[in-house]
Structure formats: structure tokens, C-alpha cells
JSON list of C-alpha atoms in Angstrom, two decimals:
[
{"chain": "A", "resi": 1, "resn": "GLY", "atom": "CA", "xyz": [0.29, 0.25, 0.27]},
{"chain": "A", "resi": 2, "resn": "GLU", "atom": "CA", "xyz": [0.42, 3.46, -0.05]},
{"chain": "A", "resi": 3, "resn": "ASP", "atom": "CA", "xyz": [3.21, 4.76, 2.24]},
{"chain": "A", "resi": 4, "resn": "VAL", "atom": "CA", "xyz": [5.09, 8.39, 3.74]},
{"chain": "A", "resi": 5, "resn": "GLU", "atom": "CA", "xyz": [8.34, 8.43, 5.71]},
{"chain": "A", "resi": 6, "resn": "GLN", "atom": "CA", "xyz": [9.52, 11.17, 7.37]},
{"chain": "A", "resi": 7, "resn": "SER", "atom": "CA", "xyz": [12.20, 11.74, 9.98]},
{"chain": "A", "resi": 8, "resn": "LEU", "atom": "CA", "xyz": [10.96, 11.84, 13.97]},
{"chain": "A", "resi": 9, "resn": "PHE", "atom": "CA", "xyz": [12.82, 14.93, 15.19]},
{"chain": "A", "resi": 10, "resn": "LEU", "atom": "CA", "xyz": [14.94, 18.83, 13.05]},
{"chain": "A", "resi": 11, "resn": "SER", "atom": "CA", "xyz": [16.31, 21.00, 15.50]},
{"chain": "A", "resi": 12, "resn": "VAL", "atom": "CA", "xyz": [17.31, 24.17, 14.44]},
{"chain": "A", "resi": 13, "resn": "ARG", "atom": "CA", "xyz": [18.43, 27.36, 16.20]},
{"chain": "A", "resi": 14, "resn": "GLU", "atom": "CA", "xyz": [17.09, 30.83, 15.56]},
{"chain": "A", "resi": 15, "resn": "GLY", "atom": "CA", "xyz": [16.70, 32.83, 12.53]},
{"chain": "A", "resi": 16, "resn": "ASP", "atom": "CA", "xyz": [17.74, 29.25, 10.44]},
{"chain": "A", "resi": 17, "resn": "SER", "atom": "CA", "xyz": [16.95, 27.16, 7.43]},
{"chain": "A", "resi": 18, "resn": "SER", "atom": "CA", "xyz": [15.03, 24.62, 8.42]},
{"chain": "A", "resi": 19, "resn": "VAL", "atom": "CA", "xyz": [14.26, 21.71, 5.81]},
{"chain": "A", "resi": 20, "resn": "ILE", "atom": "CA", "xyz": [11.90, 19.26, 6.21]},
{"chain": "A", "resi": 21, "resn": "ASN", "atom": "CA", "xyz": [12.37, 15.48, 4.02]},
{"chain": "A", "resi": 22, "resn": "CYS", "atom": "CA", "xyz": [9.50, 13.69, 3.50]},
{"chain": "A", "resi": 23, "resn": "THR", "atom": "CA", "xyz": [9.55, 10.22, 1.05]},
{"chain": "A", "resi": 24, "resn": "TYR", "atom": "CA", "xyz": [6.63, 8.38, -0.60]},
{"chain": "A", "resi": 25, "resn": "THR", "atom": "CA", "xyz": [5.19, 5.24, -2.47]},
{"chain": "A", "resi": 26, "resn": "ASP", "atom": "CA", "xyz": [3.17, 6.17, -4.57]},
{"chain": "A", "resi": 27, "resn": "SER", "atom": "CA", "xyz": [3.20, 6.29, -8.05]},
{"chain": "A", "resi": 28, "resn": "SER", "atom": "CA", "xyz": [-0.21, 7.68, -8.44]},
{"chain": "A", "resi": 29, "resn": "SER", "atom": "CA", "xyz": [1.33, 10.80, -6.04]},
{"chain": "A", "resi": 30, "resn": "THR", "atom": "CA", "xyz": [-0.49, 13.80, -7.56]},
{"chain": "A", "resi": 31, "resn": "TYR", "atom": "CA", "xyz": [-1.29, 16.03, -4.93]},
{"chain": "A", "resi": 32, "resn": "LEU", "atom": "CA", "xyz": [1.52, 16.83, -1.58]},
{"chain": "A", "resi": 33, "resn": "TYR", "atom": "CA", "xyz": [1.10, 18.80, 1.21]},
{"chain": "A", "resi": 34, "resn": "TRP", "atom": "CA", "xyz": [2.77, 19.83, 4.09]},
{"chain": "A", "resi": 35, "resn": "TYR", "atom": "CA", "xyz": [1.15, 20.39, 7.17]},
{"chain": "A", "resi": 36, "resn": "LYS", "atom": "CA", "xyz": [1.96, 22.22, 10.90]},
{"chain": "A", "resi": 37, "resn": "GLN", "atom": "CA", "xyz": [0.26, 21.46, 13.55]},
{"chain": "A", "resi": 38, "resn": "GLU", "atom": "CA", "xyz": [-0.04, 22.40, 17.13]},
{"chain": "A", "resi": 39, "resn": "PRO", "atom": "CA", "xyz": [0.30, 21.32, 20.65]},
{"chain": "A", "resi": 40, "resn": "GLY", "atom": "CA", "xyz": [-3.20, 20.64, 21.22]},
{"chain": "A", "resi": 41, "resn": "ALA", "atom": "CA", "xyz": [-4.61, 21.21, 17.74]},
{"chain": "A", "resi": 42, "resn": "GLY", "atom": "CA", "xyz": [-5.77, 20.72, 14.08]},
{"chain": "A", "resi": 43, "resn": "LEU", "atom": "CA", "xyz": [-4.18, 21.07, 11.12]},
{"chain": "A", "resi": 44, "resn": "GLN", "atom": "CA", "xyz": [-3.56, 23.95, 9.24]},
{"chain": "A", "resi": 45, "resn": "LEU", "atom": "CA", "xyz": [-2.10, 23.68, 5.82]},
{"chain": "A", "resi": 46, "resn": "LEU", "atom": "CA", "xyz": [0.34, 24.97, 4.80]},
{"chain": "A", "resi": 47, "resn": "THR", "atom": "CA", "xyz": [1.64, 25.43, 1.25]},
{"chain": "A", "resi": 48, "resn": "TYR", "atom": "CA", "xyz": [0.55, 22.17, -1.86]},
{"chain": "A", "resi": 49, "resn": "ILE", "atom": "CA", "xyz": [2.88, 21.59, -4.70]},
{"chain": "A", "resi": 50, "resn": "PHE", "atom": "CA", "xyz": [1.11, 18.99, -7.44]},
{"chain": "A", "resi": 51, "resn": "SER", "atom": "CA", "xyz": [3.04, 16.89, -9.13]},
{"chain": "A", "resi": 52, "resn": "ASN", "atom": "CA", "xyz": [3.59, 18.12, -12.57]},
{"chain": "A", "resi": 53, "resn": "MET", "atom": "CA", "xyz": [6.22, 20.77, -10.35]},
{"chain": "A", "resi": 54, "resn": "ASP", "atom": "CA", "xyz": [8.96, 21.16, -8.92]},
{"chain": "A", "resi": 55, "resn": "MET", "atom": "CA", "xyz": [9.13, 23.87, -6.77]},
{"chain": "A", "resi": 56, "resn": "LYS", "atom": "CA", "xyz": [5.81, 25.76, -4.71]},
{"chain": "A", "resi": 57, "resn": "GLN", "atom": "CA", "xyz": [7.72, 29.37, -2.81]},
{"chain": "A", "resi": 58, "resn": "ASP", "atom": "CA", "xyz": [5.85, 30.86, -0.26]},
{"chain": "A", "resi": 59, "resn": "GLN", "atom": "CA", "xyz": [7.02, 33.92, 1.47]},
{"chain": "A", "resi": 60, "resn": "ARG", "atom": "CA", "xyz": [9.51, 32.10, 3.41]},
{"chain": "A", "resi": 61, "resn": "LEU", "atom": "CA", "xyz": [8.30, 28.02, 2.67]},
{"chain": "A", "resi": 62, "resn": "THR", "atom": "CA", "xyz": [9.98, 27.17, 0.08]},
{"chain": "A", "resi": 63, "resn": "VAL", "atom": "CA", "xyz": [8.76, 23.40, -1.75]},
{"chain": "A", "resi": 64, "resn": "LEU", "atom": "CA", "xyz": [10.71, 20.76, -3.58]},
{"chain": "A", "resi": 65, "resn": "LEU", "atom": "CA", "xyz": [9.78, 17.96, -5.37]},
{"chain": "A", "resi": 66, "resn": "ASN", "atom": "CA", "xyz": [12.06, 15.47, -7.31]},
{"chain": "A", "resi": 67, "resn": "LYS", "atom": "CA", "xyz": [8.76, 12.94, -8.75]},
{"chain": "A", "resi": 68, "resn": "LYS", "atom": "CA", "xyz": [11.34, 10.86, -9.68]},
{"chain": "A", "resi": 69, "resn": "ASP", "atom": "CA", "xyz": [12.97, 9.98, -6.13]},
{"chain": "A", "resi": 70, "resn": "LYS", "atom": "CA", "xyz": [9.42, 10.20, -4.63]},
{"chain": "A", "resi": 71, "resn": "HIS", "atom": "CA", "xyz": [11.38, 12.38, -1.92]},
{"chain": "A", "resi": 72, "resn": "LEU", "atom": "CA", "xyz": [9.38, 15.87, -1.17]},
{"chain": "A", "resi": 73, "resn": "SER", "atom": "CA", "xyz": [11.40, 18.96, 1.15]},
{"chain": "A", "resi": 74, "resn": "LEU", "atom": "CA", "xyz": [9.56, 22.35, 3.36]},
{"chain": "A", "resi": 75, "resn": "ARG", "atom": "CA", "xyz": [12.12, 24.49, 3.54]},
{"chain": "A", "resi": 76, "resn": "ILE", "atom": "CA", "xyz": [11.39, 27.11, 6.62]},
{"chain": "A", "resi": 77, "resn": "ALA", "atom": "CA", "xyz": [13.67, 30.53, 6.22]},
{"chain": "A", "resi": 78, "resn": "ASP", "atom": "CA", "xyz": [14.90, 32.33, 8.89]},
{"chain": "A", "resi": 79, "resn": "THR", "atom": "CA", "xyz": [12.92, 30.50, 11.77]},
{"chain": "A", "resi": 80, "resn": "GLN", "atom": "CA", "xyz": [11.79, 31.98, 14.22]},
{"chain": "A", "resi": 81, "resn": "THR", "atom": "CA", "xyz": [10.62, 30.02, 17.77]},
{"chain": "A", "resi": 82, "resn": "GLY", "atom": "CA", "xyz": [6.33, 30.02, 16.94]},
{"chain": "A", "resi": 83, "resn": "ASP", "atom": "CA", "xyz": [7.51, 26.93, 13.79]},
{"chain": "A", "resi": 84, "resn": "SER", "atom": "CA", "xyz": [7.78, 25.45, 16.23]},
{"chain": "A", "resi": 85, "resn": "ALA", "atom": "CA", "xyz": [5.38, 22.66, 16.24]},
{"chain": "A", "resi": 86, "resn": "ILE", "atom": "CA", "xyz": [5.40, 18.63, 14.11]},
{"chain": "A", "resi": 87, "resn": "TYR", "atom": "CA", "xyz": [4.65, 19.08, 10.29]},
{"chain": "A", "resi": 88, "resn": "PHE", "atom": "CA", "xyz": [2.97, 16.28, 8.26]},
{"chain": "A", "resi": 89, "resn": "CYS", "atom": "CA", "xyz": [3.08, 15.83, 4.93]},
{"chain": "A", "resi": 90, "resn": "ALA", "atom": "CA", "xyz": [0.81, 14.16, 3.34]},
{"chain": "A", "resi": 91, "resn": "GLU", "atom": "CA", "xyz": [-0.28, 13.06, 0.07]},
{"chain": "A", "resi": 92, "resn": "THR", "atom": "CA", "xyz": [-3.20, 11.76, -2.75]},
{"chain": "A", "resi": 93, "resn": "SER", "atom": "CA", "xyz": [-4.52, 10.55, -5.80]},
{"chain": "A", "resi": 94, "resn": "ASN", "atom": "CA", "xyz": [-7.33, 12.20, -6.42]},
{"chain": "A", "resi": 95, "resn": "GLN", "atom": "CA", "xyz": [-8.11, 16.20, -5.50]},
{"chain": "A", "resi": 96, "resn": "GLY", "atom": "CA", "xyz": [-10.25, 16.19, -2.21]},
{"chain": "A", "resi": 97, "resn": "GLY", "atom": "CA", "xyz": [-9.78, 12.96, -1.29]},
{"chain": "A", "resi": 98, "resn": "LYS", "atom": "CA", "xyz": [-8.83, 10.34, 1.08]},
{"chain": "A", "resi": 99, "resn": "LEU", "atom": "CA", "xyz": [-5.16, 11.55, 2.16]},
{"chain": "A", "resi": 100, "resn": "ILE", "atom": "CA", "xyz": [-2.26, 9.77, 3.55]},
{"chain": "A", "resi": 101, "resn": "PHE", "atom": "CA", "xyz": [0.16, 11.48, 5.87]},
{"chain": "A", "resi": 102, "resn": "GLY", "atom": "CA", "xyz": [3.69, 10.48, 6.91]},
{"chain": "A", "resi": 103, "resn": "GLN", "atom": "CA", "xyz": [4.27, 10.10, 10.53]},
{"chain": "A", "resi": 104, "resn": "GLY", "atom": "CA", "xyz": [5.11, 13.91, 11.28]},
{"chain": "A", "resi": 105, "resn": "THR", "atom": "CA", "xyz": [8.21, 15.53, 12.56]},
{"chain": "A", "resi": 106, "resn": "GLU", "atom": "CA", "xyz": [8.40, 17.84, 15.54]},
{"chain": "A", "resi": 107, "resn": "LEU", "atom": "CA", "xyz": [11.26, 20.92, 15.06]},
{"chain": "A", "resi": 108, "resn": "SER", "atom": "CA", "xyz": [12.35, 22.41, 17.06]},
{"chain": "A", "resi": 109, "resn": "VAL", "atom": "CA", "xyz": [13.43, 26.01, 17.56]},
{"chain": "A", "resi": 110, "resn": "LYS", "atom": "CA", "xyz": [15.68, 27.21, 19.54]},
{"chain": "A", "resi": 111, "resn": "PRO", "atom": "CA", "xyz": [16.71, 31.07, 20.47]},
{"chain": "B", "resi": 1, "resn": "GLY", "atom": "CA", "xyz": [-13.78, 31.10, 5.39]},
{"chain": "B", "resi": 2, "resn": "ALA", "atom": "CA", "xyz": [-13.65, 26.94, 4.64]},
{"chain": "B", "resi": 3, "resn": "VAL", "atom": "CA", "xyz": [-14.34, 26.77, 9.08]},
{"chain": "B", "resi": 4, "resn": "VAL", "atom": "CA", "xyz": [-14.78, 24.06, 10.73]},
{"chain": "B", "resi": 5, "resn": "SER", "atom": "CA", "xyz": [-15.07, 23.05, 14.18]},
{"chain": "B", "resi": 6, "resn": "GLN", "atom": "CA", "xyz": [-14.89, 19.87, 16.26]},
{"chain": "B", "resi": 7, "resn": "HIS", "atom": "CA", "xyz": [-17.07, 19.83, 19.62]},
{"chain": "B", "resi": 8, "resn": "PRO", "atom": "CA", "xyz": [-16.85, 18.77, 22.30]},
{"chain": "B", "resi": 9, "resn": "SER", "atom": "CA", "xyz": [-13.00, 19.34, 22.30]},
{"chain": "B", "resi": 10, "resn": "ARG", "atom": "CA", "xyz": [-12.11, 17.53, 25.79]},
{"chain": "B", "resi": 11, "resn": "VAL", "atom": "CA", "xyz": [-13.89, 14.91, 26.95]},
{"chain": "B", "resi": 12, "resn": "ILE", "atom": "CA", "xyz": [-13.49, 12.21, 29.79]},
{"chain": "B", "resi": 13, "resn": "CYS", "atom": "CA", "xyz": [-15.60, 9.24, 30.31]},
{"chain": "B", "resi": 14, "resn": "LYS", "atom": "CA", "xyz": [-15.80, 6.11, 32.67]},
{"chain": "B", "resi": 15, "resn": "SER", "atom": "CA", "xyz": [-15.35, 2.73, 30.38]},
{"chain": "B", "resi": 16, "resn": "GLY", "atom": "CA", "xyz": [-17.94, 1.49, 29.20]},
{"chain": "B", "resi": 17, "resn": "THR", "atom": "CA", "xyz": [-20.53, 4.69, 27.23]},
{"chain": "B", "resi": 18, "resn": "SER", "atom": "CA", "xyz": [-20.65, 6.19, 24.17]},
{"chain": "B", "resi": 19, "resn": "VAL", "atom": "CA", "xyz": [-19.26, 9.04, 23.13]},
{"chain": "B", "resi": 20, "resn": "LYS", "atom": "CA", "xyz": [-20.35, 10.95, 21.04]},
{"chain": "B", "resi": 21, "resn": "ILE", "atom": "CA", "xyz": [-17.86, 14.32, 18.20]},
{"chain": "B", "resi": 22, "resn": "GLU", "atom": "CA", "xyz": [-20.03, 16.64, 16.87]},
{"chain": "B", "resi": 23, "resn": "CYS", "atom": "CA", "xyz": [-17.80, 17.71, 13.71]},
{"chain": "B", "resi": 24, "resn": "ARG", "atom": "CA", "xyz": [-19.25, 20.53, 11.53]},
{"chain": "B", "resi": 25, "resn": "SER", "atom": "CA", "xyz": [-18.03, 23.00, 9.03]},
{"chain": "B", "resi": 26, "resn": "LEU", "atom": "CA", "xyz": [-19.29, 26.26, 9.28]},
{"chain": "B", "resi": 27, "resn": "ASP", "atom": "CA", "xyz": [-19.73, 28.87, 6.16]},
{"chain": "B", "resi": 28, "resn": "PHE", "atom": "CA", "xyz": [-19.32, 25.67, 3.28]},
{"chain": "B", "resi": 29, "resn": "GLN", "atom": "CA", "xyz": [-21.32, 22.84, 2.51]},
{"chain": "B", "resi": 30, "resn": "ALA", "atom": "CA", "xyz": [-19.74, 19.58, 2.35]},
{"chain": "B", "resi": 31, "resn": "THR", "atom": "CA", "xyz": [-20.48, 16.57, 1.05]},
{"chain": "B", "resi": 32, "resn": "THR", "atom": "CA", "xyz": [-17.92, 14.54, 2.12]},
{"chain": "B", "resi": 33, "resn": "MET", "atom": "CA", "xyz": [-15.84, 14.18, 5.57]},
{"chain": "B", "resi": 34, "resn": "PHE", "atom": "CA", "xyz": [-13.48, 13.36, 6.90]},
{"chain": "B", "resi": 35, "resn": "TRP", "atom": "CA", "xyz": [-12.56, 11.04, 10.54]},
{"chain": "B", "resi": 36, "resn": "TYR", "atom": "CA", "xyz": [-8.63, 10.56, 11.75]},
{"chain": "B", "resi": 37, "resn": "ARG", "atom": "CA", "xyz": [-6.98, 9.30, 14.94]},
{"chain": "B", "resi": 38, "resn": "GLN", "atom": "CA", "xyz": [-4.23, 9.66, 16.11]},
{"chain": "B", "resi": 39, "resn": "PHE", "atom": "CA", "xyz": [-1.98, 8.61, 18.60]},
{"chain": "B", "resi": 40, "resn": "PRO", "atom": "CA", "xyz": [0.43, 10.87, 21.17]},
{"chain": "B", "resi": 41, "resn": "LYS", "atom": "CA", "xyz": [3.74, 11.99, 18.82]},
{"chain": "B", "resi": 42, "resn": "LYS", "atom": "CA", "xyz": [1.81, 9.48, 16.12]},
{"chain": "B", "resi": 43, "resn": "SER", "atom": "CA", "xyz": [1.02, 10.07, 12.71]},
{"chain": "B", "resi": 44, "resn": "LEU", "atom": "CA", "xyz": [-3.22, 10.37, 11.45]},
{"chain": "B", "resi": 45, "resn": "MET", "atom": "CA", "xyz": [-4.80, 7.75, 10.62]},
{"chain": "B", "resi": 46, "resn": "LEU", "atom": "CA", "xyz": [-7.49, 7.61, 8.61]},
{"chain": "B", "resi": 47, "resn": "MET", "atom": "CA", "xyz": [-10.59, 5.88, 10.52]},
{"chain": "B", "resi": 48, "resn": "ALA", "atom": "CA", "xyz": [-12.95, 5.82, 7.64]},
{"chain": "B", "resi": 49, "resn": "THR", "atom": "CA", "xyz": [-14.91, 8.49, 5.02]},
{"chain": "B", "resi": 50, "resn": "SER", "atom": "CA", "xyz": [-18.10, 10.76, 5.41]},
{"chain": "B", "resi": 51, "resn": "ASN", "atom": "CA", "xyz": [-20.44, 11.08, 2.67]},
{"chain": "B", "resi": 52, "resn": "GLU", "atom": "CA", "xyz": [-23.70, 13.07, 3.10]},
{"chain": "B", "resi": 53, "resn": "GLY", "atom": "CA", "xyz": [-27.52, 10.54, 2.68]},
{"chain": "B", "resi": 54, "resn": "SER", "atom": "CA", "xyz": [-24.79, 7.28, 2.83]},
{"chain": "B", "resi": 55, "resn": "LYS", "atom": "CA", "xyz": [-23.44, 4.82, 4.65]},
{"chain": "B", "resi": 56, "resn": "ALA", "atom": "CA", "xyz": [-19.52, 5.50, 4.98]},
{"chain": "B", "resi": 57, "resn": "THR", "atom": "CA", "xyz": [-16.70, 3.61, 4.13]},
{"chain": "B", "resi": 58, "resn": "TYR", "atom": "CA", "xyz": [-14.74, 2.64, 6.30]},
{"chain": "B", "resi": 59, "resn": "GLU", "atom": "CA", "xyz": [-10.42, 1.95, 6.60]},
{"chain": "B", "resi": 60, "resn": "GLN", "atom": "CA", "xyz": [-9.22, -2.30, 7.07]},
{"chain": "B", "resi": 61, "resn": "GLY", "atom": "CA", "xyz": [-9.57, -2.75, 10.48]},
{"chain": "B", "resi": 62, "resn": "VAL", "atom": "CA", "xyz": [-11.97, -0.15, 12.01]},
{"chain": "B", "resi": 63, "resn": "GLU", "atom": "CA", "xyz": [-14.71, -2.00, 13.31]},
{"chain": "B", "resi": 64, "resn": "LYS", "atom": "CA", "xyz": [-17.93, 0.13, 11.64]},
{"chain": "B", "resi": 65, "resn": "ASP", "atom": "CA", "xyz": [-20.13, -1.35, 14.75]},
{"chain": "B", "resi": 66, "resn": "LYS", "atom": "CA", "xyz": [-17.63, 0.25, 17.54]},
{"chain": "B", "resi": 67, "resn": "PHE", "atom": "CA", "xyz": [-17.14, 3.61, 15.71]},
{"chain": "B", "resi": 68, "resn": "LEU", "atom": "CA", "xyz": [-20.66, 4.91, 14.15]},
{"chain": "B", "resi": 69, "resn": "ILE", "atom": "CA", "xyz": [-20.45, 8.18, 11.40]},
{"chain": "B", "resi": 70, "resn": "ASN", "atom": "CA", "xyz": [-23.36, 10.00, 10.95]},
{"chain": "B", "resi": 71, "resn": "HIS", "atom": "CA", "xyz": [-23.13, 12.29, 8.29]},
{"chain": "B", "resi": 72, "resn": "ALA", "atom": "CA", "xyz": [-27.77, 13.15, 8.46]},
{"chain": "B", "resi": 73, "resn": "SER", "atom": "CA", "xyz": [-26.83, 17.26, 6.97]},
{"chain": "B", "resi": 74, "resn": "LEU", "atom": "CA", "xyz": [-23.93, 19.26, 4.59]},
{"chain": "B", "resi": 75, "resn": "THR", "atom": "CA", "xyz": [-23.45, 20.40, 7.45]},
{"chain": "B", "resi": 76, "resn": "LEU", "atom": "CA", "xyz": [-22.49, 18.08, 9.73]},
{"chain": "B", "resi": 77, "resn": "SER", "atom": "CA", "xyz": [-21.22, 14.55, 10.44]},
{"chain": "B", "resi": 78, "resn": "THR", "atom": "CA", "xyz": [-20.77, 13.40, 14.07]},
{"chain": "B", "resi": 79, "resn": "LEU", "atom": "CA", "xyz": [-18.66, 9.93, 15.50]},
{"chain": "B", "resi": 80, "resn": "THR", "atom": "CA", "xyz": [-20.19, 7.92, 18.28]},
{"chain": "B", "resi": 81, "resn": "VAL", "atom": "CA", "xyz": [-16.94, 5.98, 20.48]},
{"chain": "B", "resi": 82, "resn": "THR", "atom": "CA", "xyz": [-19.93, 2.84, 21.82]},
{"chain": "B", "resi": 83, "resn": "SER", "atom": "CA", "xyz": [-19.57, 1.44, 24.55]},
{"chain": "B", "resi": 84, "resn": "ALA", "atom": "CA", "xyz": [-16.05, 2.76, 24.63]},
{"chain": "B", "resi": 85, "resn": "HIS", "atom": "CA", "xyz": [-12.68, 1.76, 26.75]},
{"chain": "B", "resi": 86, "resn": "PRO", "atom": "CA", "xyz": [-8.96, 3.22, 27.72]},
{"chain": "B", "resi": 87, "resn": "GLU", "atom": "CA", "xyz": [-7.92, 1.85, 23.96]},
{"chain": "B", "resi": 88, "resn": "ASP", "atom": "CA", "xyz": [-10.36, 3.85, 22.79]},
{"chain": "B", "resi": 89, "resn": "SER", "atom": "CA", "xyz": [-8.27, 7.03, 24.03]},
{"chain": "B", "resi": 90, "resn": "SER", "atom": "CA", "xyz": [-7.06, 9.17, 21.25]},
{"chain": "B", "resi": 91, "resn": "PHE", "atom": "CA", "xyz": [-6.85, 12.32, 19.88]},
{"chain": "B", "resi": 92, "resn": "TYR", "atom": "CA", "xyz": [-9.84, 11.95, 17.09]},
{"chain": "B", "resi": 93, "resn": "ILE", "atom": "CA", "xyz": [-9.63, 14.85, 14.03]},
{"chain": "B", "resi": 94, "resn": "CYS", "atom": "CA", "xyz": [-12.08, 14.76, 11.43]},
{"chain": "B", "resi": 95, "resn": "SER", "atom": "CA", "xyz": [-12.01, 16.56, 7.47]},
{"chain": "B", "resi": 96, "resn": "ALA", "atom": "CA", "xyz": [-14.74, 18.20, 5.68]},
{"chain": "B", "resi": 97, "resn": "VAL", "atom": "CA", "xyz": [-13.98, 18.57, 1.86]},
{"chain": "B", "resi": 98, "resn": "TRP", "atom": "CA", "xyz": [-14.63, 22.40, 0.04]},
{"chain": "B", "resi": 99, "resn": "GLY", "atom": "CA", "xyz": [-12.41, 23.45, -2.69]},
{"chain": "B", "resi": 100, "resn": "GLY", "atom": "CA", "xyz": [-10.93, 20.03, -3.77]},
{"chain": "B", "resi": 101, "resn": "GLU", "atom": "CA", "xyz": [-9.55, 20.51, -0.24]},
{"chain": "B", "resi": 102, "resn": "GLN", "atom": "CA", "xyz": [-9.54, 19.10, 3.50]},
{"chain": "B", "resi": 103, "resn": "PHE", "atom": "CA", "xyz": [-10.08, 21.69, 6.09]},
{"chain": "B", "resi": 104, "resn": "PHE", "atom": "CA", "xyz": [-9.16, 20.09, 9.21]},
{"chain": "B", "resi": 105, "resn": "GLY", "atom": "CA", "xyz": [-11.36, 20.64, 12.74]},
{"chain": "B", "resi": 106, "resn": "PRO", "atom": "CA", "xyz": [-10.23, 21.14, 15.86]},
{"chain": "B", "resi": 107, "resn": "GLY", "atom": "CA", "xyz": [-10.06, 17.56, 16.80]},
{"chain": "B", "resi": 108, "resn": "THR", "atom": "CA", "xyz": [-10.81, 15.71, 19.87]},
{"chain": "B", "resi": 109, "resn": "ARG", "atom": "CA", "xyz": [-9.67, 14.48, 23.43]},
{"chain": "B", "resi": 110, "resn": "LEU", "atom": "CA", "xyz": [-11.27, 10.92, 24.24]},
{"chain": "B", "resi": 111, "resn": "THR", "atom": "CA", "xyz": [-9.51, 9.87, 27.53]},
{"chain": "B", "resi": 112, "resn": "VAL", "atom": "CA", "xyz": [-11.56, 6.81, 28.36]},
{"chain": "B", "resi": 113, "resn": "LEU", "atom": "CA", "xyz": [-11.50, 5.60, 32.27]}
]
């Protein structure tokens, strides 16, 4: 079945860039998403990318997609303490359809 | 726009009782809603797809008689955990689909004593 993998933890200093990586197995993935979850809260959609794109930039966020290697990354520039949260990547082959989530990467930003 | 609410946000119940969790789309209509379960420090596991006016579609391994889903209107889906046990304690999150995107509720923390 489909699988999405992420590293579990990432620690950075405030002001540095953070790069969170994700790999997936479903070759029919059409949409790939990044969500942010703060403690005790639901999921906030950060950004998404279509599978026919290589890169998408939105302010401090840059998403890179290597479709050949099925590798997705999220770069957060000038990371702030408020960016500390769990970040999930997710994929679907059908927009509006069920999402397959990675395990989540806990980002810790130290002052 | 595209706000999804859940009620209650937190519930504690005794073992053997049933608990109902509501998921509402506040400013849009949603034919499809999803129910997820999240264990501490773990990913979200899709439990079922809730379709307005028809039976829910459950993922493999999810007991449909244990987790009853009713999507009676275009703005409300409910998840009832029947005869709850401590192993059902978890964070339950719903999402509603609008414009091809899923919008997530804030989650419900269920603790079964």
C-alpha cells in the first residue's frame, strides 16, 4: 500500500533555515501537502504542490519535489520560535480524496 | 472562510459508555468529511470517509460497529464511539472537503477511564 515517511525530529537555531524531508511510495500521487500542527490543535495547511511541479515558493516556505525519487522537502527560511510544531507531509492521488500522512516531524527551534 | 469545528474539544468518560463527537463545516457545505485518529507523537490514521446521505466507508481494521458515523446533513458529521474502552483514548480529528481541499477541525481529545 501507499506509504509516506518522514524523519521524526529536527532541531534548529532561531534564524537558521529548516529543511524537513519526506519520501512517498505512491507513483500516482497527484497532490502533495505540508501541514503544521501545534500542540493540542488540528492541522493547518501550509502549502501544497502538484506533481507536475518541481518547486513552489510562498514567502518563507519553499517546497521542492523530486518526482523521480519520490522525495518532497519543505524549507522554512529564517526559522522562528513560533515555527516550533509538528509538520506532516501528505499525499493523495485524487484532489479532495483521502490523504496518506507521514509520521510527522517535530521541529524544535531554539533561541 | 472554510472553518470546521468539532465538539466537544475534550471529553472524559467511563469505560463502557458511548461518546458522540460532532464535526461541523461552519461556512460551507461538505458532501464528504473524513475522520482521523491520532495517537500521541504519531501520525494521523484515516478511520473512515463520511458521505452525506449514504453509509460511511471504513478503512481496513476499523470496526464500523464500534465507531458509528452519521453524515445526516451537508454541514454535520458525527462519530460515536460505542462502549468505549481505555484503548479508545485518542485525539480524533475530522476534515471536510470544499473546493477540492480538506479543511481540518481542531480535534477532540477523548480519555476513557
